[in-house]
PDB file of C-alpha atoms and ligand atoms in Angstrom:
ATOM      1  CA  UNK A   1      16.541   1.696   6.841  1.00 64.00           C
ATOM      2  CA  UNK A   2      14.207   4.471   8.024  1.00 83.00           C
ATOM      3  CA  UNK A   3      11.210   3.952  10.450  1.00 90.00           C
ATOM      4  CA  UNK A   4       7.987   6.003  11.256  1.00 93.00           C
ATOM      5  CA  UNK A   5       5.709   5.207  13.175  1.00 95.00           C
ATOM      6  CA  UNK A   6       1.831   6.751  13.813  1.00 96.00           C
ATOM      7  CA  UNK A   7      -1.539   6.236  15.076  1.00 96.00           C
ATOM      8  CA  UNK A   8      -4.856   6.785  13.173  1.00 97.00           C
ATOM      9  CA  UNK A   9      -7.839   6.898  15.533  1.00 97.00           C
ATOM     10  CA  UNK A  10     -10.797   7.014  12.260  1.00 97.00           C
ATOM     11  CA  UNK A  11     -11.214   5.548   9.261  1.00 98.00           C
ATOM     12  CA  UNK A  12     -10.906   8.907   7.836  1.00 98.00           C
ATOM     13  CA  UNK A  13      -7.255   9.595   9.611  1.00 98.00           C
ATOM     14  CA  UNK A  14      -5.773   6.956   7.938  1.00 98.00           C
ATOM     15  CA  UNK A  15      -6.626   8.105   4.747  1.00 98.00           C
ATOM     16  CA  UNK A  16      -5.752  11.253   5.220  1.00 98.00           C
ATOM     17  CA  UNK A  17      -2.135   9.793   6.305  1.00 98.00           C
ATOM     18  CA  UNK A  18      -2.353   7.772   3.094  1.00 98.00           C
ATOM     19  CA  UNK A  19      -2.756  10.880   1.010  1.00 98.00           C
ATOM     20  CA  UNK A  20       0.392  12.684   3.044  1.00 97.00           C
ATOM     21  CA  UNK A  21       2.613   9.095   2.296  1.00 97.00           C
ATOM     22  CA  UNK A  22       1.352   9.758  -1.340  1.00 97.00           C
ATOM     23  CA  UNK A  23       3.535  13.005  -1.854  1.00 96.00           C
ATOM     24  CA  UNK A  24       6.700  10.860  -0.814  1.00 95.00           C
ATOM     25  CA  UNK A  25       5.810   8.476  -3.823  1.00 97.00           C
ATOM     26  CA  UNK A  26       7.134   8.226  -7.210  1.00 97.00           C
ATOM     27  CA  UNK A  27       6.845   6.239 -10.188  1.00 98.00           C
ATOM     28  CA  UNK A  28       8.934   2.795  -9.509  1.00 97.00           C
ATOM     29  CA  UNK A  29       8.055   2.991  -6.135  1.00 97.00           C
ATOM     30  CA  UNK A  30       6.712  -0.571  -4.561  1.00 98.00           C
ATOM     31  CA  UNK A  31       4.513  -0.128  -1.055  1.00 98.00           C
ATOM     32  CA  UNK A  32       4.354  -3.551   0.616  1.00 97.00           C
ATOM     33  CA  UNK A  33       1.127  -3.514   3.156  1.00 97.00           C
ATOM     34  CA  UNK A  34       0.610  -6.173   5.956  1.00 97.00           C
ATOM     35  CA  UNK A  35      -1.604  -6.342   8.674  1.00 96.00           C
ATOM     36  CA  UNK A  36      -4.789  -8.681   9.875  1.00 95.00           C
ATOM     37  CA  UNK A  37      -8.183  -8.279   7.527  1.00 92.00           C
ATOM     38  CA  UNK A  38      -9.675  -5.133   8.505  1.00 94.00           C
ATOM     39  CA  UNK A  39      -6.731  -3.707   9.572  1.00 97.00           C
ATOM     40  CA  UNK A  40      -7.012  -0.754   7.386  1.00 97.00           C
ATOM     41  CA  UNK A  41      -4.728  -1.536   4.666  1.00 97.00           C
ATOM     42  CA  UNK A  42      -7.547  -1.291   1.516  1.00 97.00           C
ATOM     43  CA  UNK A  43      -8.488   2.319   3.469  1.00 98.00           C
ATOM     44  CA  UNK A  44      -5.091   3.436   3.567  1.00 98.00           C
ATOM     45  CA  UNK A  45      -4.644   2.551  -0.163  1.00 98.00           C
ATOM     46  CA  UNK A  46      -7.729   4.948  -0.450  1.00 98.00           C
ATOM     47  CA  UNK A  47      -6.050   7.861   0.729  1.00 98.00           C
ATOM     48  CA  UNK A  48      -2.858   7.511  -1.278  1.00 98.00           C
ATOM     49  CA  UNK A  49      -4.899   7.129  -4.284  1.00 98.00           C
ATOM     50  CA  UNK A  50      -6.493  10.384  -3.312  1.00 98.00           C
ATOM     51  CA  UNK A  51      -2.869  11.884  -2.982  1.00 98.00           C
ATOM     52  CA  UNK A  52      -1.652  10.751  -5.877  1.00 98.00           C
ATOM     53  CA  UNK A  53      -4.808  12.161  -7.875  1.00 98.00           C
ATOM     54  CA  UNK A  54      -6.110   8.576  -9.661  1.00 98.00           C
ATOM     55  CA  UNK A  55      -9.057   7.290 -10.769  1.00 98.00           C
ATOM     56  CA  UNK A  56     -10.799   5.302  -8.690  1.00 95.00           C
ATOM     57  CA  UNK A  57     -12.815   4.104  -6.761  1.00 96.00           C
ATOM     58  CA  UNK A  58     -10.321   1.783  -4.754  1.00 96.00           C
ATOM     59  CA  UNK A  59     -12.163  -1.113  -3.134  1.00 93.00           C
ATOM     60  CA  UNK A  60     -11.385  -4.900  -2.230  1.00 84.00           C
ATOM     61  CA  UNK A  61     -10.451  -6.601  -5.380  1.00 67.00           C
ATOM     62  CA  UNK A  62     -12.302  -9.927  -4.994  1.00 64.00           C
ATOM     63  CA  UNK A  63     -12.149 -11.851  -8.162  1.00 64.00           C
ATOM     64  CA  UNK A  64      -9.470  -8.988  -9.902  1.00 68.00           C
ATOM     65  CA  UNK A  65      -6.404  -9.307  -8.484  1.00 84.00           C
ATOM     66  CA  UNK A  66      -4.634  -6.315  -9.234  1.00 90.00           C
ATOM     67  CA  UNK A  67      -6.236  -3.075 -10.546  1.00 93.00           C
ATOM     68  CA  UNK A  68      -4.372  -0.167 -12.735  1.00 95.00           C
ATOM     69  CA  UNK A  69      -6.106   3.413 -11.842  1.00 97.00           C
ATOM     70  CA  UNK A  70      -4.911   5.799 -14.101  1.00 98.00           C
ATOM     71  CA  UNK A  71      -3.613   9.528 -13.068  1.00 98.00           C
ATOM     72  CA  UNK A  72      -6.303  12.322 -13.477  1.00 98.00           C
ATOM     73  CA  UNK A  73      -3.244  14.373 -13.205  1.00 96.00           C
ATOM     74  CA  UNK A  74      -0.503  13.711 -15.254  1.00 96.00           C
ATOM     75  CA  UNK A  75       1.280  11.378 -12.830  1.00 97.00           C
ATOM     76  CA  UNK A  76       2.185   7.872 -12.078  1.00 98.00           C
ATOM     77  CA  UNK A  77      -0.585   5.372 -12.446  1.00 98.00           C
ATOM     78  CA  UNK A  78      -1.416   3.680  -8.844  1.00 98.00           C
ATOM     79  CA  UNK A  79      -1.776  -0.142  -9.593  1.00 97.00           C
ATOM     80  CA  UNK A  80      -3.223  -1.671  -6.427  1.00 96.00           C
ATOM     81  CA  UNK A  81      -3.101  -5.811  -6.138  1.00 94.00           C
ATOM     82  CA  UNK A  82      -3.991  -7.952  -3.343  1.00 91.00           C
ATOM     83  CA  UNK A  83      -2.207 -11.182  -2.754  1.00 89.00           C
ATOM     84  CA  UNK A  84      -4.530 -12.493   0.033  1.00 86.00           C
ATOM     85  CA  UNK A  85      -5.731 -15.196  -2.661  1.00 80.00           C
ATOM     86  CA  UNK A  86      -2.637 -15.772  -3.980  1.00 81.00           C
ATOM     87  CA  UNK A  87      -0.371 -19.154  -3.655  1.00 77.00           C
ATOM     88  CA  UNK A  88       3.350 -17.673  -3.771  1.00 78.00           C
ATOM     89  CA  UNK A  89       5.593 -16.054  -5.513  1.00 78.00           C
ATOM     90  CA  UNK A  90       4.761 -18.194  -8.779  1.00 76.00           C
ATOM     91  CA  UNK A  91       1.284 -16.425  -8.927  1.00 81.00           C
ATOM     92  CA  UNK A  92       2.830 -13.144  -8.135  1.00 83.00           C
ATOM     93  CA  UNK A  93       4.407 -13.315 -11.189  1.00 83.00           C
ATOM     94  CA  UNK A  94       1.085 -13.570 -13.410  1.00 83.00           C
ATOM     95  CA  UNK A  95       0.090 -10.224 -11.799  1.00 85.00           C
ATOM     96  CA  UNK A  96       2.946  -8.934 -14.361  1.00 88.00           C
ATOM     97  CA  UNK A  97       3.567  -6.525 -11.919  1.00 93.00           C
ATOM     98  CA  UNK A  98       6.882  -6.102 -13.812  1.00 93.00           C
ATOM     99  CA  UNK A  99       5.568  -4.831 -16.461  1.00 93.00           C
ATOM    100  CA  UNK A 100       3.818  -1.773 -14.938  1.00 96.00           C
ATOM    101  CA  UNK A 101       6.229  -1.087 -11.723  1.00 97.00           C
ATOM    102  CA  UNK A 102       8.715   1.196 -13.478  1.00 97.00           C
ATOM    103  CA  UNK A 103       6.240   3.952 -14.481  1.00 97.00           C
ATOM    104  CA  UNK A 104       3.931   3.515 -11.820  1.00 98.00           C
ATOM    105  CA  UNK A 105       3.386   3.623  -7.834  1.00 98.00           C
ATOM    106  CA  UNK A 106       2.825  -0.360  -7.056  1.00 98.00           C
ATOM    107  CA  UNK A 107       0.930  -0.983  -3.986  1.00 97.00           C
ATOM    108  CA  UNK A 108       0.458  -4.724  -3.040  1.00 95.00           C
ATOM    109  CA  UNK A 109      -2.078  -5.792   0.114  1.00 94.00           C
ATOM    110  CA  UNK A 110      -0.646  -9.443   1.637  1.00 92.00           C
ATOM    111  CA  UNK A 111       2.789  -8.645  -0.331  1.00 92.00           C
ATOM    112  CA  UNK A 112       4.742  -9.649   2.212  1.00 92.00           C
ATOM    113  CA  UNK A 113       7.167 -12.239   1.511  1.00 92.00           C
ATOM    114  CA  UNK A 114       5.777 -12.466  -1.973  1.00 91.00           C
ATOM    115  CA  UNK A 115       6.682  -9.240  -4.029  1.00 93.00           C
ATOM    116  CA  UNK A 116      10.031  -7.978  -2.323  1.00 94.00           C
ATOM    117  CA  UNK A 117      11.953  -9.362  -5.947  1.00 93.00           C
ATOM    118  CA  UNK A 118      10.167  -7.031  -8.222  1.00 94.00           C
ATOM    119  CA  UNK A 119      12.160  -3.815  -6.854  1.00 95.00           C
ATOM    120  CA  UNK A 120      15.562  -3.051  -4.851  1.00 93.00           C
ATOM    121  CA  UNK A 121      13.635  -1.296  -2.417  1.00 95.00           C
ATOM    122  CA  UNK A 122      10.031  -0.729  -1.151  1.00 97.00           C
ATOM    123  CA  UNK A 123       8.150   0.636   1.462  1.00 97.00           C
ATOM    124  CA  UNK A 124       6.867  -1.429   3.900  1.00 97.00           C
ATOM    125  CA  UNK A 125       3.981  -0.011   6.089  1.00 98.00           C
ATOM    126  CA  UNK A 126       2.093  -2.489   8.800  1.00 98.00           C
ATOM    127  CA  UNK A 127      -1.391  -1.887   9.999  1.00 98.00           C
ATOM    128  CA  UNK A 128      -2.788  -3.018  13.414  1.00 97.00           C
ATOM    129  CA  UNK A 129      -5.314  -2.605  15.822  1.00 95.00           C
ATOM    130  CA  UNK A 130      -4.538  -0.426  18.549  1.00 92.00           C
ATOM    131  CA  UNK A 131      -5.797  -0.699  21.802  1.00 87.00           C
ATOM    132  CA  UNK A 132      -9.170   0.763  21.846  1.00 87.00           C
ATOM    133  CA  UNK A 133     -12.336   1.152  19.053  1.00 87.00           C
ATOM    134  CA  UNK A 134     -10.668   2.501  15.674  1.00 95.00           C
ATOM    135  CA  UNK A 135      -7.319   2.957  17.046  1.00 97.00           C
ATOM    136  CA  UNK A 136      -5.055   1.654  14.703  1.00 98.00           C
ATOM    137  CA  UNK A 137      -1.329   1.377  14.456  1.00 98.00           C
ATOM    138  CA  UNK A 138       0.454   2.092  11.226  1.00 98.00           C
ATOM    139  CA  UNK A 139       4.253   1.509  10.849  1.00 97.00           C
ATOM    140  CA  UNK A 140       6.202   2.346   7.734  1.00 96.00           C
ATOM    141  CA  UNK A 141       9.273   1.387   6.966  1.00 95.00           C
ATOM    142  CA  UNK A 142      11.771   2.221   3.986  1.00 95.00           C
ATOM    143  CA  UNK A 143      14.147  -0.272   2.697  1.00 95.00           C
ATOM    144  CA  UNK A 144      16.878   0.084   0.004  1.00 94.00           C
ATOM    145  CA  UNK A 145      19.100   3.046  -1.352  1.00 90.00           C
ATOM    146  CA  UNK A 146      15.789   5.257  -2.420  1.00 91.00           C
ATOM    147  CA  UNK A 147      14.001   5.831   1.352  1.00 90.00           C
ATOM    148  CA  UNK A 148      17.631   5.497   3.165  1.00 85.00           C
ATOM    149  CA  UNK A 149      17.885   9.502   2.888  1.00 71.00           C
ATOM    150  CA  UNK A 150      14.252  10.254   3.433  1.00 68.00           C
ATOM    151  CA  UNK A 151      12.515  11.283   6.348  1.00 68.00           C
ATOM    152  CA  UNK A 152       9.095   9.490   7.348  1.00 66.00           C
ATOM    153  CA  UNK A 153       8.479  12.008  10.143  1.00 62.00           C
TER     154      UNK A 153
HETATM  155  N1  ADP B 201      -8.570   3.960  12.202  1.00 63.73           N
HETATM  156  C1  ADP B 201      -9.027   3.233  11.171  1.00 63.73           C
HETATM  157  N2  ADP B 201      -8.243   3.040  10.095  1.00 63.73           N
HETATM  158  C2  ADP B 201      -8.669   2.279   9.058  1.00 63.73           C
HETATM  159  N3  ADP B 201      -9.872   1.674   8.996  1.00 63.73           N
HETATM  160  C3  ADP B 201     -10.700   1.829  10.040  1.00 63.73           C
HETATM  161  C4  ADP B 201     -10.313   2.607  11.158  1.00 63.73           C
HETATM  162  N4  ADP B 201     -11.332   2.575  12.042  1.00 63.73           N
HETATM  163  C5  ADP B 201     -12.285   1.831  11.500  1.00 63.73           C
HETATM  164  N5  ADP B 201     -11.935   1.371  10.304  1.00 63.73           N
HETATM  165  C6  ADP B 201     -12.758   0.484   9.464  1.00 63.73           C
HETATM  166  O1  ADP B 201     -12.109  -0.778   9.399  1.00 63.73           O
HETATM  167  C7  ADP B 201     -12.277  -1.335   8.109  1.00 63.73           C
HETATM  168  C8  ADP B 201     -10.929  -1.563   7.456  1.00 63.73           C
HETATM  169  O2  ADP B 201     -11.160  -2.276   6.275  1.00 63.73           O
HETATM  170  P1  ADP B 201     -10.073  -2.407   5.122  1.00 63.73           P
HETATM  171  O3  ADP B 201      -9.414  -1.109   4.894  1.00 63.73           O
HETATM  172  O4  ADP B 201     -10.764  -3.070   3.981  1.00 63.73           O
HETATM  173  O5  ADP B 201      -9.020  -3.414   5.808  1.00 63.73           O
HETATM  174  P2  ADP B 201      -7.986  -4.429   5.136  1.00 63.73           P
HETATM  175  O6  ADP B 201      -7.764  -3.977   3.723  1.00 63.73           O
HETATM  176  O7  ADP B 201      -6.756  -4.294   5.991  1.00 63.73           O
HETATM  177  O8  ADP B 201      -8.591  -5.788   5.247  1.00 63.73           O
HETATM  178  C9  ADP B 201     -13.128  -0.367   7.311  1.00 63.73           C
HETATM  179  O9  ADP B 201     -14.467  -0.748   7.414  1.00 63.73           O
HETATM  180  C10 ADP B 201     -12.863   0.967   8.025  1.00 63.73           C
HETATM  181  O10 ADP B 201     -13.925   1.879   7.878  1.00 63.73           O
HETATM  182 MG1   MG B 202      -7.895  -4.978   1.897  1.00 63.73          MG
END
């Protein structure tokens, strides 16, 4: 297990940490985001999308669940859900996030607990509110055989 952890006083910073974490992705990758509404998660999701060169825009899916935005680039798809409506595990599985995970980068808001069966490994990163303003706290976290080498810093 390997651990980074980083601070992102703007908006704007934690996109632009989003697009650096998007250089350490590859296709079959799963990134598992948690972290209170308004934390920053659909704005870091921005930035990795901007890293990984996809269409977007990426915004708050209300009523769809789970987006695909292609590669204007030639590489891996992003496909961006959002469990925060979602029951369990059983409604997880309608997503078909399956499906898509092996040739794309799968990024899931509210994932937690929910979408850790769909891979051997993931990336877990945790937003919070830091102690002032538009501080926020971002904590990522690699789990399984693929991040165990990698460095975060
Ligand atoms: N340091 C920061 N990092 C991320 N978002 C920030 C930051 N400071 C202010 N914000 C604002 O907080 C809100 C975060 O919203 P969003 O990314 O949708 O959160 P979530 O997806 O976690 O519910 C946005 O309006 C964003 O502009
Ligand atoms: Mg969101």
């Amino acid at each position: 297990m390997t651990t980074a952890a980083f601070r992102a006083a703007t908006a704007e910073e934690t996109r632009a940490l989003g697009a650096r974490l998007a250089a350490l992705l590859a296709p079959g990758d799963l990134v598992v985001l948690s972290g209170p509404l308004g934390a920053g998660k659909t704005t870091l999701v921005q930035g990795i999308a901007e890293g990984l060169k996809v269409r977007g825009p990426i915004t708050s899916p209300t009523f769809v669940i789970a987006r695909v935005h292609p590669s204007l680039s030639g590489g891996p798809a992003l496909v961006h859900a959002d469990a925060y409506r979602l029951g369990g595990t059983l409604e997880v599985d309608d997503l078909d996030l399956e499906e898509s995970l092996a040739e794309s980068v799968t990024v899931v808001e509210w994932g937690e607990g929910l979408v850790e069966g769909l891979s051997e490994g993931r990336l877990e990163i945790h937003i919070e509110r830091g102690a002032e303003g538009e501080d926020r706290r971002v904590r990522v976290t690699g789990v399984g055989p693929r991040w165990s080498e990698l460095s975060l810093a």
